Amino acid sequence: MNAQPTFYRERIYPLLFMFIVTFLCILLTAGIYLLTQDRASANELSFTRRAILQAGGVSFENTTAGIELAFNEKIVVEDGYYTTQGPEGTRYIIPLQGPGLWGTIAIMVGLEEDMKTFSGLAIVSQNETPGLGARIEESWFTGQFQGKTAPFVMVEEGTASAQNEVDAITGATRTSEYFLNLTNRAADDAQSIIRGE
Amino acid sequence: MAKNTLRKTFLEPLGKNNPVFVQILGICSTLAVTNKLQNTLVMTLGVMFTTALSSFTLSLLRNHIPSRIRMMVETMIIATFVIIVDIVLKAFYPEMWKQLGPYVGLIITNCIIMGRVEAFALQNKPMLSLVDGLASGLGYTYVLLAIAFVRELLGTGSLWGFRILGSWWTNWSIMIMPPGGFFVLAILIWVIRETIMKEAKA
Amino acid sequence: MNESMMPFAIFFASIFTGNILLTNYLGMCSFLSVSKELKTSLGLGAAVIFVMATTTPLNWLVYEYLLIPFGLEYLRFIVFIIVIAAFVQLTEMTIERYSEPLYQSLGIFLPLITVNCAILGVSLFMVIREYTFLTSFLFGLGSGIGWFIAIIAMAGIRQKMKNANVPPALEGPAITLVIAGFMAMAFMGFSGMIALS
C-alpha cells in the first residue's frame, strides 16, 4: 500500500513535472517568437536590400524606411540580379556565393557598365571566426574594392597601393584567401548570370 | 534585518564573491566577444538578464523540483530565457545579433548561471535570488567590460568603434585574437589577487 | 577547389586552427579545474571526444528531420540540450551496467559533460555553418580531439610546473590562462599547414 505513492513520487511525478515545465517553456518561447517574427523577417529583407544598395554604390539612409525607399527608387530587379544607374552608366549588382573557411560566404558585388570595375561590395552572410575572418564585414575591408578591377592581389593589411591590390586581414589568412577567390570570379560569374546561363 | 541581507546579497557578487575573478566562472562564451566593447556589453547584459530571471524562477520552484531531474529543469529554464534574449535581439537589434552569432546561445552553458542557481537560488527566497542573480550579472559585466576595454583599445586603437589612439599607434593585433583574451584575463586575475591578497595579509 | 576534400579539411581545422577551446574559448570551466591531474584529464578528454562525436551528428538528424520540417529552428537550443542530456544519461546508465572499469575511467565524467559549453557549442556551430551529416560527424570528432589535445597538453605542463616558482597571486587559474594563451598562439601557427587552393 505504501509502494503506490512511492512509485508515483519516484517515476511519475518527475516525468510529469518535466513535461509540464518543458511545455510551458516551449509555449513561452513560441509565443515571443511569433510576436516578433514579422519584425525579424523585415530585418532580414532589409539586410539583403542594404547589401544590394551598398554594392551598387547608392546612397541611402541607414534605417529600415530609408533602405526601403532607396531600394524602391533606385534598384531595378532583374532575373537573378539587379541594376541601378550610376554616374558612368548602368551598374550591375550580382549575388555571389563561395566557400569560406567555415561555411559559405555570400556577397553582393556591384560592377560598372564595363563589367570589370567594382562599384562596391557588401557581405550578405558569412560564418567565419569572430574577430578574425568575420572582419570581412568591416567597412574598411568591403570599401576597398570600390573603383578597383579584378584580378586582385592580396597584400599585407595596410600596404595596398596599386590598382589591383587589396588588404588582407591580419590573422585571417585562410578567410582572406577564400574571399579573394570569390572576388576574382565575380566578373565571369556576372557575365554568366546576366546572359541567363 | 531583511534590508541588511538584501544589501549583503547585492554587494557580495560585485567584489568578495565575484563570479569571474574569485569563483572563476563563466569564462567560456564571453571571452570570445571581448575584443569589442559594444559586443561585450550586449552579451553581459544578456547574461545578467538570464541569471537574474533564472535564479528568480528556479527559486520560486525550488520546493517542487524532484531532485532526480534537477539539472535538466535548471537547464531548461535557463535555455528558455536565453532563447528569449536571442529572439529579442534578432528582432530589435539585428546588427548586434549578427555580430554575436552563436555566442548568445552559449549563454545557456555559461557556468555562472548554473552556479548561482545551485549555490543560491535553490536555498533562498525568490526576491533575494533575483537580487543575487542581478548582482552576479553586474559583477560579471564590469569585469568583462574592463577586459574588452583593454583588448579593443590596444588591438584596434579604438573604443566602441571610435578611433581614440592616433595613427602613431601600431595595433597589437594579438589583442583581438584568442591568445589576447587569455592573457588579459590572466593579468586581470593576477592584479586583483595581488591587491586582495595584500589586503588580506595587512 | 576540390569539394570532396572539404569534410576532411574541416576535420583538421577543428583540431588545430579552429580549436574549440583555444580559438573559440569553449569548454573552459572544466578545462581550468580538471587539468590539474593528468589522469583525470585523460578520462574527461576521452569522454568529451565520445560525446561530441556522437551528439553532433545526432543533433544534425534532429535538426534536419524534426526542426526544419516544422519550422521550429528557434527551439534548437532547448532541443539540443535535451538530446545531449538524454544521450549522456543513457550512455552513463549503459556503461554502469555493462562495464565497471570503463565506468570508473570514463563514466563518472559524463554528468560533468552535460553542462560543458563545448558540447552544445559544437552543435550550434554545426547549424550555423550548415554542415552535411558526414561533416558534422567529422567536426564533432575533430573538435573533441582538439579539446582532448588541449587539456592533455595543459595537464602535462602543469605537472612540470609543480617544480617551478610561480608567484602566489598567479597560482591556479591565472597561470593556467597564461599558458592557454601561449598554447593558443602556438596553435595559430598551424594555419599554414593545409594548403587548399
XYZ file of C-alpha atoms in Angstrom:
596
model
C 0.000 0.000 0.000
C 2.916 2.296 0.654
C 4.522 1.300 -2.638
C 1.939 3.179 -4.687
C 2.765 6.746 -3.643
C 6.479 5.958 -3.845
C 6.150 4.752 -7.395
C 4.308 7.917 -8.202
C 6.879 10.053 -6.472
C 9.869 8.307 -7.966
C 8.805 7.790 -11.544
C 5.623 9.573 -12.492
C 5.937 12.896 -10.722
C 9.388 13.793 -12.128
C 8.251 12.877 -15.629
C 5.071 14.889 -15.258
C 6.943 17.839 -13.812
C 9.483 17.784 -16.618
C 6.732 17.530 -19.182
C 4.830 20.498 -17.765
C 7.935 22.641 -17.440
C 9.031 21.802 -20.975
C 5.573 22.547 -22.279
C 5.413 25.928 -20.547
C 8.890 26.850 -21.720
C 8.131 25.968 -25.310
C 4.856 27.882 -25.075
C 6.603 30.995 -23.813
C 9.325 30.736 -26.432
C 6.936 30.099 -29.303
C 4.764 32.997 -28.184
C 7.579 35.511 -28.177
C 8.889 34.114 -31.446
C 5.565 34.516 -33.209
C 5.131 38.008 -31.837
C 8.460 39.136 -33.260
C 8.525 37.021 -36.397
C 7.378 39.702 -38.783
C 9.904 42.148 -37.457
C 12.675 39.597 -37.790
C 11.864 38.820 -41.432
C 11.589 42.508 -42.227
C 15.056 42.931 -40.784
C 16.449 40.129 -42.941
C 14.949 41.628 -46.055
C 16.372 44.979 -45.072
C 19.837 43.456 -44.707
C 19.804 41.937 -48.162
C 18.497 45.159 -49.653
C 21.129 47.153 -47.863
C 23.841 44.893 -49.280
C 22.440 45.496 -52.760
C 22.440 49.252 -52.217
C 25.975 49.224 -50.871
C 27.251 47.133 -53.762
C 25.624 49.495 -56.207
C 27.170 52.496 -54.525
C 23.732 54.007 -53.920
C 23.444 56.387 -51.029
C 20.688 55.719 -48.552
C 19.589 56.458 -45.019
C 20.543 53.587 -42.763
C 17.084 52.945 -41.381
C 14.548 50.323 -42.426
C 12.426 53.018 -44.048
C 15.391 54.662 -45.710
C 16.594 51.381 -47.143
C 13.169 50.511 -48.490
C 12.829 53.965 -50.049
C 16.210 53.883 -51.748
C 15.688 50.324 -52.906
C 12.322 51.028 -54.495
C 13.553 54.217 -56.128
C 16.949 53.266 -57.442
C 17.118 49.500 -57.895
C 15.654 47.557 -60.772
C 15.095 43.882 -60.076
C 16.108 41.633 -62.955
C 16.208 37.906 -63.344
C 18.710 36.795 -60.724
C 20.485 40.140 -60.469
C 19.832 43.858 -60.032
C 20.695 47.038 -61.856
C 20.943 50.665 -60.924
C 22.044 53.803 -62.714
C 25.494 55.043 -61.767
C 27.348 58.158 -62.959
C 29.076 56.107 -65.648
C 26.168 54.095 -66.903
C 24.347 51.032 -65.713
C 25.700 49.214 -62.723
C 25.109 45.519 -62.317
C 24.669 44.053 -58.862
C 25.103 40.305 -58.576
C 24.686 37.933 -55.671
C 27.631 35.555 -55.378
C 28.487 32.678 -53.123
C 31.628 30.770 -52.380
C 33.221 28.599 -49.731
C 34.805 30.283 -46.766
C 36.918 28.708 -44.079
C 33.966 27.501 -42.051
C 30.916 27.885 -44.249
C 29.587 29.740 -47.239
C 30.343 33.401 -47.803
C 27.554 35.194 -49.656
C 28.201 38.642 -51.088
C 26.697 41.255 -53.390
C 29.120 42.563 -55.986
C 28.470 45.746 -57.916
C 30.109 46.113 -61.330
C 30.215 49.162 -63.545
C 28.996 49.013 -67.110
C 32.374 47.721 -68.289
C 31.732 44.636 -66.155
C 35.224 44.885 -64.721
C 35.422 47.824 -62.354
C 33.853 47.260 -58.947
C 31.325 49.840 -57.880
C 31.078 48.269 -54.474
C 30.847 45.105 -52.449
C 28.809 44.016 -49.460
C 28.643 40.881 -47.341
C 25.240 39.212 -47.101
C 26.263 36.356 -44.836
C 29.367 34.673 -43.517
C 30.331 32.272 -40.760
C 33.991 32.981 -40.288
C 35.820 33.206 -36.994
C 34.528 36.114 -34.915
C 37.125 38.838 -34.524
C 39.280 37.368 -37.271
C 37.736 36.142 -40.524
C 34.446 37.799 -39.603
C 36.180 41.141 -40.056
C 35.440 40.878 -43.766
C 32.184 42.586 -42.790
C 34.007 45.706 -41.661
C 33.568 48.735 -43.880
C 37.290 49.309 -44.449
C 37.549 45.840 -45.961
C 34.482 45.890 -48.182
C 35.004 49.532 -49.115
C 38.477 48.995 -50.508
C 37.138 47.165 -53.570
C 35.357 50.234 -54.842
C 36.835 51.541 -58.068
C 39.295 48.673 -58.408
C 39.425 45.942 -61.021
C 39.950 42.219 -60.788
C 42.094 40.134 -60.778
C 43.092 41.241 -57.305
C 46.245 40.535 -55.402
C 46.096 40.361 -51.628
C 48.771 42.121 -49.673
C 49.561 42.638 -46.020
C 46.983 44.666 -44.158
C 47.596 48.354 -44.626
C 50.026 48.135 -47.561
C 47.684 48.070 -50.574
C 48.694 50.679 -53.134
C 48.327 49.525 -56.731
C 45.014 49.472 -58.560
C 44.686 45.734 -58.156
C 45.958 45.365 -54.594
C 43.681 44.834 -51.628
C 44.477 44.441 -47.947
C 44.126 41.003 -46.434
C 43.070 40.621 -42.806
C 45.855 40.009 -40.337
C 45.375 36.665 -38.619
C 42.697 35.580 -41.089
C 44.850 34.341 -43.920
C 42.589 31.458 -44.905
C 39.418 33.527 -44.943
C 41.182 36.256 -46.904
C 42.284 33.721 -49.498
C 38.805 32.284 -49.883
C 37.427 35.781 -50.222
C 39.995 36.614 -52.854
C 38.917 33.600 -54.917
C 35.351 34.779 -54.658
C 36.024 38.298 -55.844
C 38.263 37.220 -58.682
C 35.464 35.054 -60.000
C 32.998 37.910 -59.835
C 33.354 39.308 -63.327
C 32.997 35.930 -65.069
C 30.132 34.799 -62.890
C 28.401 38.109 -63.500
C 28.567 37.618 -67.248
C 27.001 34.167 -66.947
C 24.200 35.321 -64.685
C 23.303 38.294 -66.859
C 23.311 36.204 -70.000
C 20.888 33.952 -68.193
C 23.044 30.838 -68.036
C 17.372 42.894 9.278
C 15.927 41.983 5.910
C 17.469 45.075 4.412
C 20.862 44.016 5.651
C 20.638 40.667 3.884
C 19.466 42.383 0.722
C 22.422 44.732 0.782
C 24.839 41.902 1.504
C 23.353 39.779 -1.273
C 23.826 42.618 -3.684
C 27.347 43.632 -2.743
C 28.989 40.248 -2.426
C 28.987 39.215 -6.067
C 30.371 42.594 -7.003
C 33.561 42.172 -5.035
C 34.220 39.483 -2.470
C 32.453 36.736 -4.312
C 32.868 37.962 -7.861
C 31.963 35.257 -10.352
C 34.861 35.896 -12.669
C 37.949 36.550 -10.661
C 37.033 34.841 -7.426
C 34.833 31.959 -8.433
C 36.404 31.733 -11.881
C 33.105 31.055 -13.591
C 31.600 31.955 -16.903
C 34.777 32.485 -18.821
C 33.747 30.382 -21.781
C 31.345 32.124 -24.026
C 32.054 35.709 -23.332
C 35.823 35.754 -23.777
C 35.189 35.333 -27.466
C 33.365 38.627 -27.802
C 35.524 40.749 -25.518
C 37.506 42.031 -28.461
C 34.859 44.685 -28.952
C 33.387 46.801 -26.176
C 29.971 47.033 -27.778
C 29.547 43.283 -28.240
C 30.699 42.668 -24.685
C 28.095 44.998 -23.257
C 25.279 43.289 -25.105
C 26.476 39.818 -24.133
C 26.929 40.671 -20.474
C 23.538 42.340 -20.290
C 22.116 39.150 -21.739
C 23.898 37.128 -19.061
C 22.647 39.463 -16.345
C 19.074 39.226 -17.569
C 19.245 35.447 -17.796
C 20.944 34.935 -14.438
C 18.501 37.201 -12.625
C 15.360 35.703 -14.128
C 16.565 32.104 -13.986
C 17.504 32.474 -10.334
C 14.135 34.054 -9.634
C 12.117 31.389 -11.443
C 14.034 28.452 -10.053
C 13.828 29.894 -6.571
C 10.043 30.023 -6.952
C 10.032 26.360 -7.924
C 12.692 25.231 -5.514
C 10.423 23.247 -3.216
C 8.753 21.367 -6.025
C 11.583 20.207 -8.225
C 12.278 16.479 -7.942
C 15.948 16.038 -7.206
C 16.453 13.482 -9.955
C 15.805 15.880 -12.760
C 17.075 18.982 -11.043
C 19.813 19.781 -13.546
C 17.604 19.235 -16.545
C 14.902 21.546 -15.213
C 17.514 24.199 -14.477
C 18.957 23.904 -17.951
C 15.504 24.061 -19.486
C 14.552 27.267 -17.693
C 17.904 28.885 -18.417
C 17.673 27.873 -22.077
C 14.219 29.433 -22.340
C 15.388 32.800 -21.079
C 18.397 32.690 -23.366
C 16.208 31.957 -26.357
C 14.089 34.944 -25.425
C 17.209 37.117 -25.410
C 18.163 35.668 -28.784
C 14.737 36.283 -30.318
C 14.509 39.817 -28.952
C 17.969 40.672 -30.266
C 17.164 39.250 -33.671
C 14.026 41.348 -33.920
C 15.163 44.617 -32.380
C 18.954 44.744 -32.747
C 19.663 42.642 -35.856
C 23.120 44.135 -36.434
C 24.234 43.124 -32.971
C 22.583 39.727 -33.354
C 24.594 39.050 -36.480
C 27.809 40.010 -34.760
C 27.239 37.888 -31.675
C 26.169 34.870 -33.676
C 26.326 31.575 -31.807
C 27.653 33.095 -28.607
C 24.230 34.234 -27.456
C 23.035 30.657 -27.429
C 26.083 29.691 -25.479
C 24.972 31.825 -22.582
C 22.982 28.731 -21.661
C 26.104 26.869 -20.754
C 27.662 29.834 -19.011
C 28.718 28.329 -15.713
C 27.753 31.432 -13.763
C 24.044 30.961 -14.237
C 24.026 27.313 -13.252
C 26.494 28.075 -10.487
C 24.358 30.781 -8.890
C 21.221 28.684 -9.203
C 22.810 25.738 -7.441
C 24.617 27.754 -4.813
C 21.995 30.370 -4.024
C 18.636 30.264 -5.740
C 17.750 26.771 -4.633
C 18.190 27.679 -0.999
C 16.859 31.197 -0.896
C 13.699 33.202 -1.395
C 12.787 34.452 -4.884
C 13.352 38.179 -4.352
C 16.733 37.560 -2.782
C 17.660 35.225 -5.613
C 16.665 37.846 -8.128
C 18.996 40.333 -6.459
C 21.795 37.771 -6.313
C 21.331 36.984 -9.989
C 21.385 40.666 -10.897
C 24.446 41.341 -8.798
C 26.342 38.342 -10.162
C 25.492 39.564 -13.626
C 26.736 43.026 -12.737
C 29.935 41.681 -11.209
C 30.440 39.729 -14.391
C 29.636 42.713 -16.582
C 32.133 45.176 -15.217
C 34.999 42.665 -15.261
C 34.344 41.747 -18.869
C 33.954 45.366 -19.865
C 37.377 46.003 -18.331
C 38.862 43.178 -20.406
C 37.131 44.431 -23.546
C 38.372 47.956 -22.860
C 41.972 46.775 -22.868
C 41.566 44.428 -25.824
C 39.761 46.844 -28.094
C 41.963 49.794 -27.235
C 45.275 48.015 -27.677
C 44.105 45.819 -30.519
C 42.421 48.365 -32.746
C 43.229 51.763 -31.283
C 39.527 52.481 -30.885
C 36.866 52.204 -28.220
C 33.245 51.424 -29.036
C 34.200 51.791 -32.683
C 35.503 55.307 -32.238
C 39.123 55.921 -33.033
C 40.929 57.026 -29.876
C 44.608 56.476 -30.449
C 46.094 58.301 -33.380
C 47.863 56.817 -36.370
C 51.080 56.630 -34.374
C 49.694 53.541 -32.672
C 50.574 50.173 -34.196
C 47.739 47.817 -33.428
C 48.616 44.975 -31.097
C 46.743 42.513 -33.254
C 47.353 39.757 -30.753
C 44.859 41.507 -28.515
C 41.883 40.902 -30.772
C 42.873 37.320 -31.323
C 42.166 34.478 -28.887
C 45.565 34.494 -27.103
C 44.967 38.135 -26.228
C 41.799 37.236 -24.397
C 43.584 34.622 -22.317
C 46.451 36.957 -21.440
C 44.339 39.935 -20.451
C 42.091 37.821 -18.249
C 45.122 36.193 -16.624
C 46.749 39.538 -15.908
C 43.494 40.893 -14.528
C 43.139 37.974 -12.119
C 46.780 38.379 -11.139
C 46.415 42.078 -10.409
C 43.220 41.576 -8.431
C 44.689 38.738 -6.413
C 47.805 40.746 -5.663
C 45.750 43.606 -4.293
C 43.225 41.460 -2.448
C 45.890 39.194 -1.052
C 47.877 42.168 0.116
C 44.753 43.470 1.865
C 44.138 40.108 3.461
C 47.654 39.944 4.796
C 47.598 43.503 6.133
C 38.834 23.696 -55.257
C 38.171 20.041 -54.613
C 34.791 19.950 -52.893
C 35.218 16.413 -51.638
C 38.219 17.499 -49.602
C 36.067 19.870 -47.586
C 34.945 17.491 -44.787
C 38.480 16.360 -44.066
C 39.786 19.891 -44.229
C 37.193 20.816 -41.619
C 38.259 17.805 -39.559
C 41.843 19.014 -39.426
C 40.852 22.637 -38.956
C 38.653 21.799 -35.983
C 41.572 20.122 -34.237
C 44.233 22.705 -34.930
C 43.418 26.061 -36.424
C 39.847 26.364 -35.166
C 40.401 24.522 -31.917
C 37.182 24.619 -29.952
C 38.984 25.641 -26.785
C 41.994 27.650 -27.850
C 40.329 29.575 -30.655
C 36.657 29.546 -29.687
C 37.048 29.657 -25.898
C 34.542 26.874 -25.297
C 34.772 24.286 -22.543
C 36.991 26.428 -20.340
C 35.447 25.798 -16.935
C 36.226 22.105 -16.679
C 39.449 22.691 -18.595
C 40.772 25.030 -15.916
C 39.838 22.858 -12.974
C 40.446 19.338 -14.268
C 43.786 19.955 -15.970
C 45.491 19.767 -12.600
C 45.654 15.995 -12.827
C 46.868 14.167 -15.919
C 44.900 11.009 -15.221
C 41.584 12.810 -14.719
C 42.258 14.879 -17.817
C 42.660 11.717 -19.857
C 39.308 10.396 -18.656
C 37.462 13.652 -19.163
C 39.075 14.258 -22.544
C 38.120 10.802 -23.780
C 34.560 11.324 -22.586
C 34.415 14.653 -24.418
C 35.575 13.093 -27.684
C 32.957 10.403 -27.351
C 30.074 12.723 -26.549
C 30.969 15.329 -29.169
C 31.420 12.798 -31.939
C 28.055 11.228 -31.218
C 25.794 14.117 -30.240
C 26.779 16.376 -33.119
C 25.526 14.077 -35.906
C 22.609 13.131 -33.668
C 21.632 16.777 -33.330
C 22.094 17.143 -37.074
C 19.474 14.454 -37.632
C 17.098 16.037 -35.144
C 17.570 19.467 -36.704
C 17.215 18.261 -40.269
C 14.285 15.888 -39.846
C 12.399 17.345 -36.921
C 13.018 21.039 -36.509
C 13.299 22.258 -40.067
C 10.207 20.465 -41.455
C 8.093 22.024 -38.703
C 9.716 25.433 -38.853
C 10.889 25.125 -35.270
C 14.539 26.050 -35.736
C 14.385 28.621 -32.978
C 13.800 25.846 -30.455
C 17.118 24.252 -31.273
C 18.761 25.404 -28.035
C 16.246 23.575 -25.880
C 16.079 20.538 -28.127
C 19.849 20.115 -28.456
C 20.274 20.256 -24.708
C 17.593 17.639 -24.200
C 19.225 15.411 -26.803
C 22.662 15.808 -25.232
C 21.394 15.289 -21.695
C 19.306 12.274 -22.643
C 22.116 10.718 -24.625
C 24.633 11.233 -21.849
C 22.228 9.840 -19.271
C 21.585 6.760 -21.391
C 25.266 6.229 -22.039
C 26.101 6.555 -18.377
C 23.453 4.025 -17.433
C 24.622 1.591 -20.112
C 28.275 1.846 -19.165
C 27.475 1.479 -15.493
C 25.512 -1.656 -16.216
C 27.916 -3.400 -18.540
C 31.423 -2.348 -17.685
C 32.579 -1.325 -14.236
C 36.191 -0.460 -15.242
C 35.000 1.647 -18.165
C 32.570 3.375 -15.858
C 35.302 4.207 -13.394
C 37.605 5.642 -16.018
C 35.046 7.365 -18.259
C 31.509 7.080 -16.978
C 31.871 9.266 -13.928
C 32.778 12.228 -16.096
C 29.651 12.040 -18.170
C 27.382 14.143 -15.938
C 30.032 16.867 -15.904
C 29.921 16.944 -19.645
C 26.241 17.745 -19.972
C 26.938 21.280 -18.870
C 30.157 21.637 -20.820
C 29.692 24.614 -23.136
C 31.794 22.993 -25.813
C 29.339 20.174 -26.498
C 26.403 22.484 -27.098
C 28.682 24.932 -28.879
C 29.798 22.386 -31.435
C 26.172 21.544 -32.276
C 25.296 25.218 -32.597
C 28.258 25.898 -34.873
C 27.244 22.948 -36.996
C 23.843 24.516 -37.572
C 25.208 27.947 -38.362
C 27.793 26.635 -40.788
C 25.208 24.411 -42.470
C 27.275 21.230 -42.424
C 26.286 17.950 -44.011
C 25.833 14.824 -41.924
C 29.308 13.493 -42.600
C 30.907 16.867 -41.988
C 29.056 17.309 -38.720
C 30.392 13.964 -37.515
C 33.939 14.867 -38.512
C 33.533 18.307 -36.997
C 32.326 16.831 -33.717
C 35.093 14.241 -33.689
C 37.743 16.785 -34.581
C 36.558 19.291 -32.005
C 36.623 16.591 -29.358
C 40.142 15.576 -30.312
C 41.196 19.210 -30.298
C 39.785 19.675 -26.792
C 41.479 16.467 -25.712
C 44.866 17.580 -27.011
C 44.499 20.943 -25.305
C 43.640 19.514 -21.905
C 46.312 16.823 -22.049
C 48.965 19.325 -23.031
C 47.829 21.631 -20.253
C 47.866 18.836 -17.684
C 51.352 17.815 -18.752
C 52.613 21.368 -18.457
C 51.003 21.860 -15.077
C 52.681 18.684 -13.812
C 56.047 20.130 -14.771
C 55.096 23.444 -13.263
C 54.823 21.936 -9.807
C 58.570 22.400 -9.545
C 58.543 25.950 -10.824
C 58.478 29.182 -8.870
C 55.071 30.671 -9.596
C 54.201 33.984 -7.897
C 51.412 33.225 -5.389
C 48.860 35.542 -6.969
C 49.295 33.818 -10.294
C 48.804 30.327 -8.943
C 45.868 28.325 -10.176
C 43.595 29.877 -12.781
C 45.753 32.868 -13.717
C 48.851 30.920 -14.694
C 46.693 28.341 -16.455
C 45.203 31.121 -18.550
C 48.637 32.459 -19.415
C 49.698 29.003 -20.569
C 46.455 28.683 -22.503
C 47.295 31.959 -24.216
C 50.664 30.635 -25.308
C 49.100 27.395 -26.480
C 46.549 29.388 -28.459
C 49.377 31.286 -30.121
C 51.170 28.064 -30.933
C 48.055 26.543 -32.460
C 47.575 29.604 -34.624
C 50.834 28.630 -36.250
C 49.096 25.604 -37.722
C 47.098 27.720 -40.111
C 49.678 27.355 -42.853
C 49.569 23.585 -42.588
C 46.828 22.738 -45.014
C 47.161 24.353 -48.394
C 43.751 24.494 -50.037
C 43.687 26.006 -53.481
